[in-house]
Amino acid sequence: VRIGNLSKTTGVSVPTIKYYQREGLVPYGEQVRPNQVEYGDEHVHRLRLVRALVDIGHLSIAAAKNVLAAIDEPGRDHFASLGKVLYAVNAATPTEADQDSVDALVAKRGWTVRAGNPSRAALAALLETLAALGRTDVLARLDDYAELAEQLAALDVSQLAGHDQRDDLLETAVVISLLGDALVSLLRKLAQESHAAHRMGS
Amino acid sequence: VRIGNLSKTTGVSVPTIKYYQREGLVPYGEQVRPNQVEYGDEHVHRLRLVRALVDIGHLSIAAAKNVLAAIDEPGRDHFASLGKVLYAVNAATPTEADQDSVDALVAKRGWTVRAGNPSRAALAALLETLAALGRTDVLARLDDYAELAEQLAALDVSQLAGHDQRDDLLETAVVISLLGDALVSLLRKLAQESHAAHRMGS
């Protein structure tokens, strides 16, 4: 199809599609005649993925580019690629926070997590913020949250089964990681209202 | 303390503090002498809260302002205030998505959720995106995710107990809702790596 149709199908404007192409997020179409460029299903899918990462996952264009580059990069070792892609999702914010409490939690749960996982530093910073805000109640329940997070992760990872083709595996992992956060956040907010309503008896 | 000390204690630069004051996120200090303005613990706490909302909760300045205004607004009915504050956190994005699937889910779970809860529309849009991306695997496990989200919500709401003073209750709810998402997201990413490592046997 032409770019106008691609725009109609995906709801992304033509100038935005061209911007994504210049930024390397979406591949160019195929020049089938001197004045005609054709787009296919892979463009529709890639555009939807970009919008999901940016609109729902709240990734910056630069972060989305890193994630897509990690997906597109050829490589044989699926697990190494998976790590690369998910670390790119979880853009590293260097922090000075003390990681002892995170190390202790990871050890207590028996999790196998590489030292380079950027979530370690981000979690350490978050625990510091919670402490600074006086939220000792949340910190006291950290292990309960970790238990539920572990069950979510098990559910996430079980969905990678059957996605053996590399690109499919990596995209599935990214979508589940980013959109899965949005999904649980929204379900949780609905359930919070329900629980709060019952607790307050109104 | 002077504004310079406030800046040192919180790690927020003086121009940023002044910007937050102009935007109405942080109250002005107390003019104790013609040339001296004093800041207290409530300013330290408010600045930390603003940074948490903006840096960790990824709220825009405008959204953070709405949340804080809802906290600051006087009102007797705690439950109504709670709804207002949490709806402000969960900034409404109007959407055309079909909400039937969300209504069905809410009914199936037996949740009490008002029609005006903005998470309803946001969840409907997210389910559409997942379907458009071909993620039928996630949609098939929606009820499993809802079950875990409900357990998280129960844990969240249980922490409101004992916070009976209005401002304290509302701030606790906001922090748990926003930073609680970040907390579970990070714990989940750590556990995902661990589960993926075990599944892939590396």
XYZ file of C-alpha atoms in Angstrom, chain A residues 8 10-11 29 32 43 52 58 71 75 118 121 127 134-136 145 151 163 180-182 185 194 196 199 201:
27
model
C -4.967 5.477 7.649
C -2.366 2.778 11.796
C -3.727 6.210 12.713
C 9.145 1.292 2.044
C 8.469 -0.371 -6.812
C 5.361 -1.628 8.373
C 2.843 1.152 21.937
C 6.264 6.167 27.798
C 15.547 -6.339 18.521
C 22.647 -12.475 17.064
C 19.742 -1.582 35.599
C 20.168 0.652 40.788
C 13.758 2.456 48.216
C 8.687 8.323 55.515
C 6.900 5.392 53.830
C 8.116 2.774 56.265
C 5.329 -6.999 47.023
C 4.302 -14.403 40.403
C 8.074 -17.881 20.641
C 2.559 -5.627 30.987
C 3.477 -2.883 33.450
C 0.716 -0.676 32.063
C -1.007 -0.759 36.800
C -13.004 -1.454 44.736
C -10.976 1.162 49.139
C -12.831 -0.783 53.373
C -17.861 1.134 53.604
